[in-house]
Amino acid sequence: MTDDLYAVVGNPISHSKSPWIHSRFAAQAGEAIEYTAIQAPLEKFADTVEAFFSRGGKGLNVTVPFKQEAWAMATRRTQRAEKAGAANTLFIDSEGSLTADNTDGKGLVQDLTVNNQIELAGKRVLILGAGGAVRGVLGPVLAERPAALFIANRTPTKAAQLVELFRTEAGETVLGGGGSTDPEGVFDVIINGTSASLQGDLPPLSSELVGPATQGYDMMYSHEVTPFNRWIRDHGGKLGTDGVGMLVEQAAESFHVWRGIRPDTAPVIAALRSGAG
Ligand code: ATR
């Protein structure tokens, strides 16, 4: 019997950790899978997906810049993918439909609350950014029932749009949005969901947002302390964590969607932190 086939599709893709992470999960679970990385040409994402599934592929992860396109081409979407407006997981369901899921938000919440014991329930939470990455995680973050969630973005109108979109999910949470200098008061948790750190940059933030108990979390991952986490620490907050745990947790949730098995993420996160993969 041949191994079940999985892959991550992106452009570029050569630095993806996903093949390594999924091979660790498969080894743990004793599952026979092959997981590769596919670079799709920018104009040929849909063709690449169709070719993969027509040769018997079981599941795909999707990364930059194709998550919205994956969402749009699917004929079915899970509830969490529907609201996220983007998909990082694709599979063919029992009725033969191309189905989109999004495990990023679950990955973030799992890494915050379980791996790092950073609770969101009842807390004042600030999210920086209002792009695809933030939209993808807002549903699961609001499901934790923070007391307040403020979305601050360089372009304030984009934050306001997300506030409108997630009003129902917010329930009792006081949901607000605006520009980078609009949030007021000390926050318990500040999550950086901007791509600013990729350029070694930081949104302009007021030091009044940070108190001694403020916890930072950078959705980007890096072997160095990220500029955002350094900024929180330098302004008297706690040294935050980067997104390596989120990366492994979203992969674990995809593995669970495909295989029905929940991998043990701790050894995989520890190995990545020590330079493996
Ligand atoms: P992603 O899929 O990573 O979310 P995106 O949809 O392009 O990518 O969104 C990038 C986010 O990072 C946006 O919120 C963007 O702010 P704008 O909406 O104002 O463009 C934010 N961002 C990127 N570079 C930034 C910088 N140097 N300073 C502050 N915010 C930045």
Tab-separated table of C-alpha atoms and ligand atoms in Angstrom:
chain	number	residue	atom	x	y	z
A	1	MET	CA	0.000	0.000	0.000
A	2	THR	CA	1.301	3.475	-0.798
A	3	ASP	CA	1.439	6.165	1.884
A	4	ASP	CA	-1.373	8.739	2.039
A	5	LEU	CA	-0.253	11.929	0.359
A	6	TYR	CA	-0.346	15.415	1.919
A	7	ALA	CA	1.419	18.664	1.042
A	8	VAL	CA	1.732	22.357	1.805
A	9	VAL	CA	1.247	24.745	-1.126
A	10	GLY	CA	2.671	28.258	-1.183
A	11	ASN	CA	4.953	30.615	-3.081
A	12	PRO	CA	7.734	30.674	-1.983
A	13	ILE	CA	7.692	27.392	-0.063
A	14	SER	CA	11.257	26.167	0.356
A	15	HIS	CA	11.552	27.468	3.945
A	16	SER	CA	8.310	25.859	5.124
A	17	LYS	CA	8.594	23.876	8.348
A	18	SER	CA	5.327	22.034	7.650
A	19	PRO	CA	6.824	18.899	6.005
A	20	TRP	CA	9.129	18.440	8.969
A	21	ILE	CA	6.367	19.079	11.530
A	22	HIS	CA	3.940	16.643	9.891
A	23	SER	CA	6.614	13.974	9.539
A	24	ARG	CA	7.142	14.257	13.329
A	25	PHE	CA	3.407	13.894	13.938
A	26	ALA	CA	3.191	10.879	11.614
A	27	ALA	CA	6.153	9.194	13.320
A	28	GLN	CA	4.579	9.769	16.756
A	29	ALA	CA	1.235	8.320	15.671
A	30	GLY	CA	2.679	5.485	13.556
A	31	GLU	CA	0.717	6.804	10.557
A	32	ALA	CA	2.001	6.114	7.048
A	33	ILE	CA	1.865	9.479	5.321
A	34	GLU	CA	4.016	11.334	2.838
A	35	TYR	CA	3.988	15.139	3.212
A	36	THR	CA	5.743	17.310	0.655
A	37	ALA	CA	6.057	21.021	-0.187
A	38	ILE	CA	4.676	22.301	-3.484
A	39	GLN	CA	5.497	25.704	-4.942
A	40	ALA	CA	2.503	26.740	-7.052
A	41	PRO	CA	3.056	29.358	-9.751
A	42	LEU	CA	1.244	32.558	-8.697
A	43	GLU	CA	-1.369	32.216	-11.452
A	44	LYS	CA	-1.782	28.446	-11.114
A	45	PHE	CA	-2.932	27.788	-7.577
A	46	ALA	CA	-6.292	26.238	-8.521
A	47	ASP	CA	-4.675	23.998	-11.160
A	48	THR	CA	-2.106	22.853	-8.606
A	49	VAL	CA	-4.816	21.967	-6.073
A	50	GLU	CA	-6.909	20.127	-8.645
A	51	ALA	CA	-3.917	18.145	-9.922
A	52	PHE	CA	-2.968	17.176	-6.355
A	53	PHE	CA	-6.396	15.824	-5.453
A	54	SER	CA	-6.930	14.148	-8.812
A	55	ARG	CA	-3.814	12.067	-8.240
A	56	GLY	CA	-5.288	10.847	-4.949
A	57	GLY	CA	-3.872	13.447	-2.509
A	58	LYS	CA	-5.644	13.400	0.861
A	59	GLY	CA	-5.097	16.889	2.219
A	60	LEU	CA	-3.352	20.205	1.666
A	61	ASN	CA	-2.099	22.989	3.848
A	62	VAL	CA	-2.127	26.376	2.162
A	63	THR	CA	0.137	29.285	2.956
A	64	VAL	CA	1.065	32.736	1.668
A	65	PRO	CA	-0.170	34.059	-0.734
A	66	PHE	CA	-2.936	31.558	-1.488
A	67	LYS	CA	-5.120	31.355	1.647
A	68	GLN	CA	-7.910	33.562	0.275
A	69	GLU	CA	-7.856	31.775	-3.062
A	70	ALA	CA	-8.105	28.405	-1.304
A	71	TRP	CA	-11.145	29.703	0.575
A	72	ALA	CA	-12.751	30.988	-2.632
A	73	MET	CA	-12.255	27.844	-4.702
A	74	ALA	CA	-13.650	25.430	-2.094
A	75	THR	CA	-17.230	24.247	-2.592
A	76	ARG	CA	-17.692	23.763	1.161
A	77	ARG	CA	-16.281	25.580	4.152
A	78	THR	CA	-16.240	24.770	7.833
A	79	GLN	CA	-17.898	27.382	10.021
A	80	ARG	CA	-14.566	28.679	11.299
A	81	ALA	CA	-13.192	28.951	7.749
A	82	GLU	CA	-16.302	30.732	6.513
A	83	LYS	CA	-15.809	33.637	8.917
A	84	ALA	CA	-12.029	33.695	8.572
A	85	GLY	CA	-12.288	34.468	4.860
A	86	ALA	CA	-9.181	32.375	4.299
A	87	ALA	CA	-8.260	28.695	4.432
A	88	ASN	CA	-5.050	26.982	5.469
A	89	THR	CA	-6.420	23.434	5.197
A	90	LEU	CA	-8.123	21.676	2.278
A	91	PHE	CA	-9.496	18.152	1.928
A	92	ILE	CA	-12.149	16.229	0.011
A	93	ASP	CA	-15.088	15.431	2.277
A	94	SER	CA	-17.082	12.179	2.358
A	95	GLU	CA	-19.357	13.471	-0.405
A	96	GLY	CA	-16.489	14.384	-2.699
A	97	SER	CA	-16.581	18.163	-2.126
A	98	LEU	CA	-13.434	20.260	-1.892
A	99	THR	CA	-13.690	21.552	1.674
A	100	ALA	CA	-11.848	24.496	3.242
A	101	ASP	CA	-10.962	24.732	6.913
A	102	ASN	CA	-8.925	27.237	8.894
A	103	THR	CA	-6.919	25.983	11.873
A	104	ASP	CA	-4.876	29.148	12.500
A	105	GLY	CA	-7.153	30.601	15.186
A	106	LYS	CA	-7.371	27.320	17.043
A	107	GLY	CA	-3.568	27.104	16.817
A	108	LEU	CA	-3.122	30.566	18.313
A	109	VAL	CA	-5.588	30.009	21.160
A	110	GLN	CA	-4.115	26.596	21.958
A	111	ASP	CA	-0.591	28.019	22.084
A	112	LEU	CA	-1.644	30.974	24.232
A	113	THR	CA	-3.890	29.224	26.712
A	114	VAL	CA	-2.491	25.678	26.951
A	115	ASN	CA	1.218	25.965	26.113
A	116	ASN	CA	1.842	29.391	27.655
A	117	GLN	CA	-0.981	29.624	30.232
A	118	ILE	CA	-1.981	33.035	28.887
A	119	GLU	CA	-5.726	33.170	29.467
A	120	LEU	CA	-7.914	35.381	27.281
A	121	ALA	CA	-11.191	34.830	29.145
A	122	GLY	CA	-12.206	37.979	31.017
A	123	LYS	CA	-9.027	39.828	29.925
A	124	ARG	CA	-8.395	43.086	28.074
A	125	VAL	CA	-6.861	42.006	24.787
A	126	LEU	CA	-5.288	44.183	22.079
A	127	ILE	CA	-4.644	42.830	18.578
A	128	LEU	CA	-2.338	44.751	16.263
A	129	GLY	CA	-3.135	44.453	12.560
A	130	ALA	CA	-6.279	43.943	10.518
A	131	GLY	CA	-5.064	41.885	7.570
A	132	GLY	CA	-5.739	38.286	6.600
A	133	ALA	CA	-3.758	36.851	9.510
A	134	VAL	CA	-5.841	38.742	12.087
A	135	ARG	CA	-9.173	38.050	10.413
A	136	GLY	CA	-8.212	34.356	10.412
A	137	VAL	CA	-7.879	34.198	14.208
A	138	LEU	CA	-10.595	36.573	15.461
A	139	GLY	CA	-13.381	33.965	15.716
A	140	PRO	CA	-11.472	31.575	18.018
A	141	VAL	CA	-10.047	34.515	20.032
A	142	LEU	CA	-13.558	35.925	20.638
A	143	ALA	CA	-14.812	32.432	21.517
A	144	GLU	CA	-12.519	32.622	24.574
A	145	ARG	CA	-14.724	35.497	25.807
A	146	PRO	CA	-12.251	38.276	26.585
A	147	ALA	CA	-13.757	41.197	28.534
A	148	ALA	CA	-12.595	43.567	25.790
A	149	LEU	CA	-10.894	43.197	22.439
A	150	PHE	CA	-9.479	46.174	20.565
A	151	ILE	CA	-8.182	45.820	17.003
A	152	ALA	CA	-5.587	48.509	16.222
A	153	ASN	CA	-4.305	48.935	12.694
A	154	ARG	CA	-2.140	51.355	10.710
A	155	THR	CA	-5.132	51.780	8.382
A	156	PRO	CA	-8.005	52.359	10.852
A	157	THR	CA	-10.835	51.652	8.374
A	158	LYS	CA	-9.678	48.046	8.019
A	159	ALA	CA	-9.925	47.565	11.783
A	160	ALA	CA	-13.407	49.105	11.747
A	161	GLN	CA	-14.473	46.669	9.021
A	162	LEU	CA	-13.355	43.702	11.109
A	163	VAL	CA	-15.274	45.051	14.099
A	164	GLU	CA	-18.443	45.121	11.970
A	165	LEU	CA	-17.792	41.647	10.608
A	166	PHE	CA	-17.320	40.064	14.041
A	167	ARG	CA	-19.999	41.918	15.971
A	168	THR	CA	-22.174	38.834	16.428
A	169	GLU	CA	-19.264	36.633	17.524
A	170	ALA	CA	-18.256	39.273	20.082
A	171	GLY	CA	-21.298	38.645	22.284
A	172	GLU	CA	-20.574	40.262	25.656
A	173	THR	CA	-16.995	41.190	24.710
A	174	VAL	CA	-16.541	44.932	24.274
A	175	LEU	CA	-15.218	44.942	20.700
A	176	GLY	CA	-13.533	48.058	19.327
A	177	GLY	CA	-11.169	49.052	16.573
A	178	GLY	CA	-9.195	51.980	15.218
A	179	GLY	CA	-5.737	53.295	14.439
A	180	SER	CA	-2.454	52.299	16.102
A	181	THR	CA	-2.638	55.203	18.555
A	182	ASP	CA	-6.343	54.753	19.462
A	183	PRO	CA	-6.251	52.017	22.145
A	184	GLU	CA	-6.241	53.351	25.698
A	185	GLY	CA	-5.328	51.926	29.088
A	186	VAL	CA	-3.247	48.933	30.078
A	187	PHE	CA	-3.916	45.625	28.300
A	188	ASP	CA	-3.452	42.145	29.776
A	189	VAL	CA	-2.496	40.595	26.452
A	190	ILE	CA	-1.160	42.299	23.309
A	191	ILE	CA	-0.999	40.131	20.172
A	192	ASN	CA	1.011	41.293	17.173
A	193	GLY	CA	-0.713	40.121	14.000
A	194	THR	CA	0.897	42.659	11.660
A	195	SER	CA	3.523	41.709	9.120
A	196	ALA	CA	5.642	44.651	10.371
A	197	SER	CA	8.115	42.362	12.164
A	198	LEU	CA	8.981	40.781	8.830
A	199	GLN	CA	10.654	44.097	7.987
A	200	GLY	CA	12.046	44.397	11.548
A	201	ASP	CA	9.461	47.126	12.068
A	202	LEU	CA	6.887	47.906	14.761
A	203	PRO	CA	3.534	49.692	14.698
A	204	PRO	CA	3.729	52.980	16.673
A	205	LEU	CA	2.544	52.038	20.147
A	206	SER	CA	2.093	53.999	23.329
A	207	SER	CA	4.022	52.700	26.338
A	208	GLU	CA	0.870	53.415	28.386
A	209	LEU	CA	-0.647	50.212	26.990
A	210	VAL	CA	1.886	48.111	28.897
A	211	GLY	CA	1.860	47.287	32.617
A	212	PRO	CA	3.969	44.822	34.628
A	213	ALA	CA	1.494	41.997	33.953
A	214	THR	CA	1.106	42.701	30.229
A	215	GLN	CA	1.857	39.656	28.140
A	216	GLY	CA	3.012	40.009	24.530
A	217	TYR	CA	2.547	37.426	21.800
A	218	ASP	CA	4.003	37.774	18.316
A	219	MET	CA	2.258	35.641	15.699
A	220	MET	CA	5.457	35.739	13.655
A	221	TYR	CA	8.168	33.254	14.568
A	222	SER	CA	11.850	33.904	14.825
A	223	HIS	CA	14.960	32.467	16.449
A	224	GLU	CA	15.669	35.917	17.888
A	225	VAL	CA	13.436	37.863	20.288
A	226	THR	CA	11.132	39.718	17.856
A	227	PRO	CA	11.154	43.566	17.807
A	228	PHE	CA	7.602	43.508	19.190
A	229	ASN	CA	8.389	41.214	22.114
A	230	ARG	CA	11.510	43.259	22.870
A	231	TRP	CA	9.398	46.418	22.879
A	232	ILE	CA	6.925	44.932	25.386
A	233	ARG	CA	9.753	43.805	27.660
A	234	ASP	CA	11.591	47.128	27.387
A	235	HIS	CA	8.407	48.942	28.424
A	236	GLY	CA	7.992	46.898	31.596
A	237	GLY	CA	5.821	44.010	30.346
A	238	LYS	CA	6.572	40.301	30.385
A	239	LEU	CA	8.888	38.818	27.783
A	240	GLY	CA	6.448	37.370	25.279
A	241	THR	CA	6.616	34.385	23.041
A	242	ASP	CA	6.778	34.162	19.265
A	243	GLY	CA	4.507	32.189	16.943
A	244	VAL	CA	6.445	28.942	16.685
A	245	GLY	CA	3.952	27.242	18.998
A	246	MET	CA	1.072	28.588	16.910
A	247	LEU	CA	2.737	27.163	13.801
A	248	VAL	CA	2.931	23.696	15.347
A	249	GLU	CA	-0.562	23.905	16.868
A	250	GLN	CA	-2.251	24.887	13.591
A	251	ALA	CA	-0.445	21.953	11.970
A	252	ALA	CA	-1.659	19.636	14.741
A	253	GLU	CA	-5.225	20.786	14.224
A	254	SER	CA	-4.915	20.116	10.465
A	255	PHE	CA	-3.498	16.661	11.241
A	256	HIS	CA	-6.513	16.061	13.469
A	257	VAL	CA	-8.916	17.202	10.738
A	258	TRP	CA	-7.329	14.797	8.245
A	259	ARG	CA	-6.411	11.790	10.401
A	260	GLY	CA	-8.645	12.043	13.494
A	261	ILE	CA	-5.546	11.923	15.724
A	262	ARG	CA	-4.329	14.762	17.944
A	263	PRO	CA	-0.504	14.848	17.972
A	264	ASP	CA	1.585	15.656	21.030
A	265	THR	CA	2.878	19.100	20.113
A	266	ALA	CA	5.250	19.813	23.032
A	267	PRO	CA	8.257	17.766	21.782
A	268	VAL	CA	7.838	19.186	18.271
A	269	ILE	CA	7.769	22.789	19.539
A	270	ALA	CA	10.799	22.116	21.749
A	271	ALA	CA	12.729	20.606	18.844
A	272	LEU	CA	11.976	23.567	16.565
A	273	ARG	CA	13.055	25.993	19.276
A	274	SER	CA	16.359	24.177	19.600
A	275	GLY	CA	16.981	24.537	15.880
A	276	ALA	CA	15.623	21.266	14.426
A	277	GLY	CA	13.501	21.272	11.281
B	1	ATR	P1	-1.339	39.086	6.517
B	1	ATR	O1	-1.923	37.986	5.694
B	1	ATR	O2	0.024	38.788	7.087
B	1	ATR	O3	-2.282	39.582	7.553
B	1	ATR	P2	-1.927	41.489	5.087
B	1	ATR	O4	-3.335	41.051	4.870
B	1	ATR	O5	-1.171	42.155	3.984
B	1	ATR	O6	-1.020	40.260	5.478
B	1	ATR	O7	-1.904	42.420	6.393
B	1	ATR	C1	-0.716	42.923	6.927
B	1	ATR	C2	-1.051	43.673	8.212
B	1	ATR	O8	0.167	44.177	8.783
B	1	ATR	C3	-1.956	44.865	8.012
B	1	ATR	O9	-2.713	45.045	9.180
B	1	ATR	C4	-0.934	45.990	7.807
B	1	ATR	O10	-1.441	47.286	8.076
B	1	ATR	P3	-2.293	48.056	6.945
B	1	ATR	O11	-3.658	47.443	6.943
B	1	ATR	O12	-2.292	49.476	7.401
B	1	ATR	O13	-1.550	47.845	5.660
B	1	ATR	C5	0.081	45.616	8.855
B	1	ATR	N1	1.436	46.164	8.587
B	1	ATR	C6	2.304	45.768	7.634
B	1	ATR	N2	3.457	46.468	7.716
B	1	ATR	C7	3.314	47.339	8.760
B	1	ATR	C8	4.146	48.328	9.357
B	1	ATR	N3	5.391	48.552	8.898
B	1	ATR	N4	3.660	49.015	10.423
B	1	ATR	C9	2.431	48.781	10.887
B	1	ATR	N5	1.575	47.863	10.368
B	1	ATR	C10	2.011	47.141	9.317
